[in-house]
GROMACS .gro file of C-alpha atoms in nm:
model
  380
    1UNK     CA    1   2.785   1.751  -2.357
    2UNK     CA    2   2.497   1.666  -2.588
    3UNK     CA    3   2.127   1.743  -2.561
    4UNK     CA    4   1.902   1.533  -2.782
    5UNK     CA    5   1.572   1.649  -2.922
    6UNK     CA    6   1.379   1.395  -2.717
    7UNK     CA    7   1.464   1.553  -2.379
    8UNK     CA    8   1.770   1.339  -2.330
    9UNK     CA    9   2.113   1.445  -2.210
   10UNK     CA   10   2.416   1.242  -2.306
   11UNK     CA   11   2.735   1.275  -2.105
   12UNK     CA   12   3.049   1.201  -2.309
   13UNK     CA   13   3.136   0.834  -2.284
   14UNK     CA   14   3.487   0.917  -2.169
   15UNK     CA   15   3.350   1.046  -1.838
   16UNK     CA   16   3.221   0.700  -1.750
   17UNK     CA   17   3.534   0.518  -1.858
   18UNK     CA   18   3.792   0.740  -1.691
   19UNK     CA   19   4.036   0.515  -1.502
   20UNK     CA   20   4.170   0.794  -1.277
   21UNK     CA   21   3.844   0.967  -1.184
   22UNK     CA   22   3.782   0.970  -0.806
   23UNK     CA   23   3.502   1.231  -0.769
   24UNK     CA   24   3.203   1.281  -0.999
   25UNK     CA   25   2.919   1.532  -0.960
   26UNK     CA   26   2.638   1.575  -1.212
   27UNK     CA   27   2.386   1.853  -1.156
   28UNK     CA   28   2.113   1.921  -1.413
   29UNK     CA   29   1.870   2.208  -1.356
   30UNK     CA   30   1.657   2.082  -1.644
   31UNK     CA   31   1.415   1.795  -1.694
   32UNK     CA   32   1.648   1.607  -1.926
   33UNK     CA   33   1.706   1.238  -1.875
   34UNK     CA   34   2.067   1.123  -1.850
   35UNK     CA   35   2.164   0.860  -2.105
   36UNK     CA   36   2.449   0.640  -1.994
   37UNK     CA   37   2.689   0.466  -2.234
   38UNK     CA   38   2.668   0.092  -2.284
   39UNK     CA   39   3.005   0.044  -2.121
   40UNK     CA   40   3.083   0.195  -1.778
   41UNK     CA   41   3.406   0.148  -1.586
   42UNK     CA   42   3.503   0.377  -1.299
   43UNK     CA   43   3.756   0.169  -1.106
   44UNK     CA   44   3.875   0.451  -0.875
   45UNK     CA   45   3.556   0.651  -0.821
   46UNK     CA   46   3.495   0.701  -0.449
   47UNK     CA   47   3.251   0.996  -0.445
   48UNK     CA   48   2.942   1.019  -0.668
   49UNK     CA   49   2.680   1.292  -0.645
   50UNK     CA   50   2.379   1.313  -0.877
   51UNK     CA   51   2.142   1.608  -0.850
   52UNK     CA   52   1.826   1.693  -1.045
   53UNK     CA   53   1.861   1.396  -1.274
   54UNK     CA   54   1.633   1.140  -1.436
   55UNK     CA   55   1.740   0.782  -1.493
   56UNK     CA   56   1.597   0.460  -1.610
   57UNK     CA   57   1.582   0.234  -1.306
   58UNK     CA   58   1.820  -0.028  -1.439
   59UNK     CA   59   2.071   0.240  -1.547
   60UNK     CA   60   2.104   0.377  -1.195
   61UNK     CA   61   2.171   0.027  -1.065
   62UNK     CA   62   2.416  -0.030  -1.348
   63UNK     CA   63   2.606   0.290  -1.266
   64UNK     CA   64   2.646   0.203  -0.899
   65UNK     CA   65   2.759  -0.150  -0.974
   66UNK     CA   66   3.025  -0.015  -1.211
   67UNK     CA   67   3.201   0.170  -0.927
   68UNK     CA   68   3.381  -0.107  -0.735
   69UNK     CA   69   3.540   0.122  -0.472
   70UNK     CA   70   3.254   0.372  -0.429
   71UNK     CA   71   3.238   0.505  -0.071
   72UNK     CA   72   3.001   0.803  -0.084
   73UNK     CA   73   2.681   0.823  -0.290
   74UNK     CA   74   2.449   1.125  -0.286
   75UNK     CA   75   2.126   1.115  -0.488
   76UNK     CA   76   1.907   1.426  -0.470
   77UNK     CA   77   1.638   1.569  -0.690
   78UNK     CA   78   1.580   1.235  -0.862
   79UNK     CA   79   1.266   1.262  -1.074
   80UNK     CA   80   1.028   1.006  -1.219
   81UNK     CA   81   0.670   0.991  -1.345
   82UNK     CA   82   0.661   0.612  -1.325
   83UNK     CA   83   0.700   0.375  -1.028
   84UNK     CA   84   1.055   0.425  -0.909
   85UNK     CA   85   1.277   0.140  -0.797
   86UNK     CA   86   1.623   0.209  -0.656
   87UNK     CA   87   1.843  -0.093  -0.586
   88UNK     CA   88   2.193  -0.040  -0.448
   89UNK     CA   89   2.428  -0.323  -0.356
   90UNK     CA   90   2.787  -0.250  -0.257
   91UNK     CA   91   3.076  -0.394  -0.056
   92UNK     CA   92   3.254  -0.056  -0.023
   93UNK     CA   93   2.980   0.204   0.025
   94UNK     CA   94   3.002   0.386   0.362
   95UNK     CA   95   2.781   0.694   0.320
   96UNK     CA   96   2.450   0.706   0.132
   97UNK     CA   97   2.213   1.002   0.103
   98UNK     CA   98   1.889   0.991  -0.097
   99UNK     CA   99   1.677   1.305  -0.091
  100UNK     CA  100   1.453   1.537  -0.284
  101UNK     CA  101   1.277   1.251  -0.459
  102UNK     CA  102   1.010   1.377  -0.700
  103UNK     CA  103   0.768   1.116  -0.829
  104UNK     CA  104   0.394   1.079  -0.874
  105UNK     CA  105   0.409   0.702  -0.844
  106UNK     CA  106   0.512   0.445  -0.585
  107UNK     CA  107   0.878   0.411  -0.489
  108UNK     CA  108   1.065   0.100  -0.377
  109UNK     CA  109   1.417   0.121  -0.236
  110UNK     CA  110   1.643  -0.178  -0.166
  111UNK     CA  111   1.981  -0.121  -0.002
  112UNK     CA  112   2.234  -0.395   0.069
  113UNK     CA  113   2.581  -0.308   0.197
  114UNK     CA  114   2.799  -0.464   0.465
  115UNK     CA  115   3.017  -0.150   0.481
  116UNK     CA  116   2.744   0.115   0.503
  117UNK     CA  117   2.781   0.332   0.817
  118UNK     CA  118   2.555   0.632   0.749
  119UNK     CA  119   2.227   0.629   0.557
  120UNK     CA  120   1.984   0.920   0.509
  121UNK     CA  121   1.657   0.904   0.318
  122UNK     CA  122   1.461   1.228   0.279
  123UNK     CA  123   1.132   1.198   0.091
  124UNK     CA  124   0.806   1.388   0.079
  125UNK     CA  125   0.515   1.242   0.275
  126UNK     CA  126   0.298   1.233  -0.039
  127UNK     CA  127   0.517   0.964  -0.200
  128UNK     CA  128   0.406   0.604  -0.150
  129UNK     CA  129   0.717   0.411  -0.055
  130UNK     CA  130   0.876   0.097   0.081
  131UNK     CA  131   1.229   0.038   0.209
  132UNK     CA  132   1.425  -0.285   0.245
  133UNK     CA  133   1.757  -0.238   0.425
  134UNK     CA  134   2.044  -0.476   0.492
  135UNK     CA  135   2.334  -0.293   0.660
  136UNK     CA  136   2.484  -0.489   0.952
  137UNK     CA  137   2.749  -0.222   1.023
  138UNK     CA  138   2.521   0.081   1.000
  139UNK     CA  139   2.582   0.340   1.276
  140UNK     CA  140   2.350   0.630   1.187
  141UNK     CA  141   2.011   0.611   1.016
  142UNK     CA  142   1.776   0.892   0.912
  143UNK     CA  143   1.441   0.809   0.752
  144UNK     CA  144   1.154   1.048   0.683
  145UNK     CA  145   0.792   0.969   0.600
  146UNK     CA  146   0.831   0.595   0.553
  147UNK     CA  147   0.523   0.388   0.475
  148UNK     CA  148   0.667   0.039   0.506
  149UNK     CA  149   1.001  -0.067   0.653
  150UNK     CA  150   1.181  -0.398   0.634
  151UNK     CA  151   1.508  -0.404   0.828
  152UNK     CA  152   1.690  -0.725   0.744
  153UNK     CA  153   1.994  -0.640   0.961
  154UNK     CA  154   2.086  -0.313   1.132
  155UNK     CA  155   2.237  -0.474   1.439
  156UNK     CA  156   2.519  -0.218   1.485
  157UNK     CA  157   2.293   0.086   1.473
  158UNK     CA  158   2.374   0.348   1.740
  159UNK     CA  159   2.153   0.643   1.644
  160UNK     CA  160   1.829   0.648   1.444
  161UNK     CA  161   1.594   0.927   1.338
  162UNK     CA  162   1.277   0.777   1.195
  163UNK     CA  163   0.972   0.956   1.062
  164UNK     CA  164   0.681   0.732   0.973
  165UNK     CA  165   0.342   0.800   0.821
  166UNK     CA  166   0.074   0.630   1.026
  167UNK     CA  167  -0.240   0.783   0.879
  168UNK     CA  168  -0.437   0.528   0.670
  169UNK     CA  169  -0.458   0.599   0.303
  170UNK     CA  170  -0.791   0.643   0.129
  171UNK     CA  171  -0.959   0.307   0.055
  172UNK     CA  172  -0.953   0.367  -0.321
  173UNK     CA  173  -0.580   0.433  -0.326
  174UNK     CA  174  -0.392   0.190  -0.550
  175UNK     CA  175  -0.099   0.177  -0.310
  176UNK     CA  176  -0.147  -0.059  -0.012
  177UNK     CA  177  -0.285   0.113   0.296
  178UNK     CA  178  -0.025   0.249   0.533
  179UNK     CA  179   0.021   0.048   0.849
  180UNK     CA  180  -0.121   0.198   1.166
  181UNK     CA  181   0.121   0.316   1.432
  182UNK     CA  182   0.111  -0.023   1.602
  183UNK     CA  183   0.252  -0.189   1.291
  184UNK     CA  184   0.501   0.094   1.258
  185UNK     CA  185   0.632   0.024   1.607
  186UNK     CA  186   0.655  -0.344   1.517
  187UNK     CA  187   0.877  -0.253   1.221
  188UNK     CA  188   1.112  -0.083   1.468
  189UNK     CA  189   1.190  -0.411   1.644
  190UNK     CA  190   1.526  -0.450   1.466
  191UNK     CA  191   1.636  -0.122   1.627
  192UNK     CA  192   1.671  -0.301   1.961
  193UNK     CA  193   2.041  -0.210   1.992
  194UNK     CA  194   2.004   0.162   1.924
  195UNK     CA  195   2.107   0.403   2.202
  196UNK     CA  196   1.957   0.724   2.061
  197UNK     CA  197   1.621   0.722   1.884
  198UNK     CA  198   1.410   1.001   1.737
  199UNK     CA  199   1.059   0.920   1.617
  200UNK     CA  200   0.849   1.166   1.420
  201UNK     CA  201   0.498   1.033   1.376
  202UNK     CA  202   0.286   1.172   1.095
  203UNK     CA  203  -0.081   1.197   1.188
  204UNK     CA  204  -0.034   1.062   1.538
  205UNK     CA  205  -0.407   1.033   1.609
  206UNK     CA  206  -0.414   0.686   1.452
  207UNK     CA  207  -0.228   0.513   1.735
  208UNK     CA  208  -0.500   0.319   1.914
  209UNK     CA  209  -0.343  -0.026   1.870
  210UNK     CA  210  -0.003   0.046   2.024
  211UNK     CA  211  -0.077  -0.114   2.360
  212UNK     CA  212  -0.245  -0.411   2.194
  213UNK     CA  213   0.066  -0.475   1.983
  214UNK     CA  214   0.305  -0.457   2.277
  215UNK     CA  215   0.090  -0.700   2.474
  216UNK     CA  216   0.060  -0.954   2.192
  217UNK     CA  217   0.411  -0.919   2.049
  218UNK     CA  218   0.629  -0.764   2.319
  219UNK     CA  219   0.976  -0.638   2.232
  220UNK     CA  220   1.230  -0.414   2.404
  221UNK     CA  221   1.489  -0.158   2.301
  222UNK     CA  222   1.730  -0.268   2.569
  223UNK     CA  223   2.010  -0.016   2.507
  224UNK     CA  224   1.803   0.296   2.441
  225UNK     CA  225   1.927   0.586   2.654
  226UNK     CA  226   1.778   0.887   2.474
  227UNK     CA  227   1.434   0.906   2.312
  228UNK     CA  228   1.301   1.208   2.123
  229UNK     CA  229   0.939   1.224   2.006
  230UNK     CA  230   0.851   1.488   1.749
  231UNK     CA  231   0.517   1.622   1.623
  232UNK     CA  232   0.336   1.495   1.929
  233UNK     CA  233   0.014   1.609   2.091
  234UNK     CA  234  -0.069   1.521   2.449
  235UNK     CA  235  -0.402   1.357   2.370
  236UNK     CA  236  -0.508   1.040   2.550
  237UNK     CA  237  -0.370   0.812   2.278
  238UNK     CA  238  -0.045   1.009   2.251
  239UNK     CA  239   0.019   0.978   2.623
  240UNK     CA  240  -0.043   0.603   2.595
  241UNK     CA  241   0.218   0.595   2.316
  242UNK     CA  242   0.472   0.764   2.544
  243UNK     CA  243   0.396   0.520   2.825
  244UNK     CA  244   0.428   0.224   2.590
  245UNK     CA  245   0.762   0.342   2.453
  246UNK     CA  246   0.897   0.399   2.803
  247UNK     CA  247   0.784   0.050   2.895
  248UNK     CA  248   0.993  -0.110   2.621
  249UNK     CA  249   1.298   0.107   2.703
  250UNK     CA  250   1.417  -0.019   3.044
  251UNK     CA  251   1.737   0.189   3.065
  252UNK     CA  252   1.605   0.514   2.917
  253UNK     CA  253   1.759   0.822   3.083
  254UNK     CA  254   1.653   1.114   2.860
  255UNK     CA  255   1.312   1.192   2.709
  256UNK     CA  256   1.251   1.487   2.475
  257UNK     CA  257   0.898   1.563   2.354
  258UNK     CA  258   0.835   1.827   2.086
  259UNK     CA  259   0.466   1.913   2.082
  260UNK     CA  260   0.284   2.011   1.766
  261UNK     CA  261  -0.052   2.150   1.874
  262UNK     CA  262  -0.214   2.138   1.531
  263UNK     CA  263  -0.110   1.779   1.455
  264UNK     CA  264  -0.467   1.659   1.509
  265UNK     CA  265  -0.602   1.908   1.257
  266UNK     CA  266  -0.340   1.888   0.983
  267UNK     CA  267  -0.441   1.769   0.637
  268UNK     CA  268  -0.806   1.817   0.729
  269UNK     CA  269  -0.943   1.721   0.389
  270UNK     CA  270  -0.750   1.393   0.386
  271UNK     CA  271  -0.865   1.323   0.739
  272UNK     CA  272  -1.227   1.371   0.638
  273UNK     CA  273  -1.186   1.129   0.349
  274UNK     CA  274  -1.040   0.867   0.581
  275UNK     CA  275  -1.307   0.916   0.848
  276UNK     CA  276  -1.414   0.551   0.817
  277UNK     CA  277  -1.106   0.462   1.021
  278UNK     CA  278  -1.239   0.655   1.321
  279UNK     CA  279  -1.133   0.978   1.489
  280UNK     CA  280  -1.162   1.153   1.824
  281UNK     CA  281  -1.218   1.523   1.879
  282UNK     CA  282  -0.976   1.725   2.086
  283UNK     CA  283  -1.246   1.791   2.346
  284UNK     CA  284  -1.327   1.420   2.375
  285UNK     CA  285  -0.959   1.328   2.415
  286UNK     CA  286  -0.900   1.588   2.683
  287UNK     CA  287  -1.215   1.477   2.866
  288UNK     CA  288  -1.098   1.115   2.851
  289UNK     CA  289  -0.757   1.209   2.988
  290UNK     CA  290  -0.924   1.363   3.292
  291UNK     CA  291  -1.168   1.082   3.360
  292UNK     CA  292  -1.083   0.904   3.684
  293UNK     CA  293  -1.042   0.563   3.523
  294UNK     CA  294  -0.816   0.685   3.241
  295UNK     CA  295  -0.592   0.892   3.468
  296UNK     CA  296  -0.555   0.606   3.713
  297UNK     CA  297  -0.468   0.368   3.429
  298UNK     CA  298  -0.202   0.604   3.294
  299UNK     CA  299  -0.045   0.657   3.634
  300UNK     CA  300  -0.028   0.281   3.673
  301UNK     CA  301   0.161   0.250   3.343
  302UNK     CA  302   0.411   0.522   3.429
  303UNK     CA  303   0.480   0.393   3.780
  304UNK     CA  304   0.707   0.115   3.657
  305UNK     CA  305   0.845   0.282   3.343
  306UNK     CA  306   1.044   0.577   3.478
  307UNK     CA  307   1.294   0.407   3.704
  308UNK     CA  308   1.601   0.536   3.516
  309UNK     CA  309   1.462   0.861   3.375
  310UNK     CA  310   1.693   1.152   3.468
  311UNK     CA  311   1.617   1.423   3.210
  312UNK     CA  312   1.292   1.534   3.043
  313UNK     CA  313   1.233   1.823   2.805
  314UNK     CA  314   0.889   1.923   2.673
  315UNK     CA  315   0.865   2.204   2.418
  316UNK     CA  316   0.568   2.367   2.247
  317UNK     CA  317   0.350   2.370   2.560
  318UNK     CA  318   0.027   2.571   2.553
  319UNK     CA  319  -0.068   2.518   2.916
  320UNK     CA  320  -0.372   2.299   2.851
  321UNK     CA  321  -0.521   2.081   3.123
  322UNK     CA  322  -0.407   1.765   2.943
  323UNK     CA  323  -0.047   1.891   2.935
  324UNK     CA  324  -0.058   1.977   3.305
  325UNK     CA  325  -0.198   1.633   3.385
  326UNK     CA  326   0.086   1.465   3.198
  327UNK     CA  327   0.346   1.676   3.380
  328UNK     CA  328   0.182   1.588   3.711
  329UNK     CA  329   0.200   1.215   3.635
  330UNK     CA  330   0.562   1.257   3.529
  331UNK     CA  331   0.666   1.434   3.849
  332UNK     CA  332   0.489   1.180   4.070
  333UNK     CA  333   0.650   0.876   3.909
  334UNK     CA  334   1.001   0.973   3.794
  335UNK     CA  335   1.192   0.869   4.106
  336UNK     CA  336   1.541   0.978   3.991
  337UNK     CA  337   1.446   1.268   3.764
  338UNK     CA  338   1.714   1.537   3.802
  339UNK     CA  339   1.614   1.797   3.543
  340UNK     CA  340   1.283   1.895   3.382
  341UNK     CA  341   1.282   2.159   3.106
  342UNK     CA  342   0.947   2.309   3.005
  343UNK     CA  343   0.934   2.537   2.701
  344UNK     CA  344   0.615   2.736   2.648
  345UNK     CA  345   0.575   2.965   2.348
  346UNK     CA  346   0.427   3.295   2.471
  347UNK     CA  347   0.248   3.355   2.141
  348UNK     CA  348  -0.119   3.387   2.224
  349UNK     CA  349  -0.049   3.355   2.597
  350UNK     CA  350  -0.085   3.640   2.843
  351UNK     CA  351   0.140   3.701   3.140
  352UNK     CA  352  -0.144   3.577   3.358
  353UNK     CA  353  -0.164   3.249   3.165
  354UNK     CA  354   0.210   3.192   3.193
  355UNK     CA  355   0.208   3.272   3.565
  356UNK     CA  356  -0.083   3.036   3.622
  357UNK     CA  357   0.096   2.760   3.433
  358UNK     CA  358   0.406   2.795   3.652
  359UNK     CA  359   0.199   2.804   3.969
  360UNK     CA  360   0.014   2.487   3.873
  361UNK     CA  361   0.338   2.299   3.803
  362UNK     CA  362   0.486   2.414   4.134
  363UNK     CA  363   0.189   2.261   4.320
  364UNK     CA  364   0.249   1.910   4.189
  365UNK     CA  365   0.404   1.653   4.426
  366UNK     CA  366   0.759   1.560   4.326
  367UNK     CA  367   0.903   1.210   4.365
  368UNK     CA  368   1.267   1.323   4.350
  369UNK     CA  369   1.346   1.602   4.596
  370UNK     CA  370   1.665   1.703   4.412
  371UNK     CA  371   1.474   1.774   4.090
  372UNK     CA  372   1.537   2.109   3.919
  373UNK     CA  373   1.262   2.252   3.697
  374UNK     CA  374   1.345   2.510   3.429
  375UNK     CA  375   1.077   2.722   3.258
  376UNK     CA  376   1.134   2.886   2.919
  377UNK     CA  377   0.873   3.101   2.753
  378UNK     CA  378   1.032   3.164   2.416
  379UNK     CA  379   1.134   2.946   2.123
  380UNK     CA  380   1.500   2.875   2.182
   0.00000   0.00000   0.00000
């Protein structure tokens, strides 16, 4: 191994020309940049893991293209101070993990593989990013904090876990403004075959155009059976999001909602800077949810969207009026609902508050007489 004076690390050339090598792992706990040899030939390499490394963009592409039978690629701790472009094209790759990306500039990722079955992309929400993905045989997909998605073909996808930033960037940001949640949902159109879908919205308060999108450009996730929504708050707009997603999922049987009560107040300084895009206080949203017109409109949406719903779980409940109103609408309209699980963290709640919450839920009319309701008051 050789460390150069200019913060470069040179792996012996023989490592990258070994004809019998099948597994290769490189882990650098330093800030040195790996220098690859001019000639690379790894004809039998099937597993490649690179951790805490720095590459020139074209060198990373060159390395991957020099492994003709590569099946598993794991990139983590990749660092860059310049715009980062990762392009991977393979006819043998089955498993791809990209995580721990550290860069102060924009990142563009292009993946093209007809054999890829599992793909995970873990990146920090502060990184500006775009993803272009062509993987017609992909089965499992995990994406975190994506700004812009372009799915060229993911027709075989069975399970997807997608986290998308929907908060607009500051107007003076050099990177293009992040799409609002409506455009995010539009980018999920190619997931129409997925059966299990998890969506984690970042800054969910910017979701006002969801219904408008679905009316102008309707699409359906026809095979979706299980939907999990993370980092939600039961504000007026959030409840509309749930109704809209149920509407485009005609065979949905299971709904899991993980509430995050401080989602409306997170990143307060950034929210203040982006105030030109509009915001709504928690008090205003709760008041709107309880106005006669809004409640009636929501009940009308849910009436025809819960025909197949059999299981619902809601965690992170605080017992607010808006949460109770949503549960009431759910119980009145889910005709075949068999099991409802309600998880309420007792932190900050007295025994009286918990008892009152249970009593209020028990008073609600129930559409399905065989429904079983389970209350949990601890984080499980």
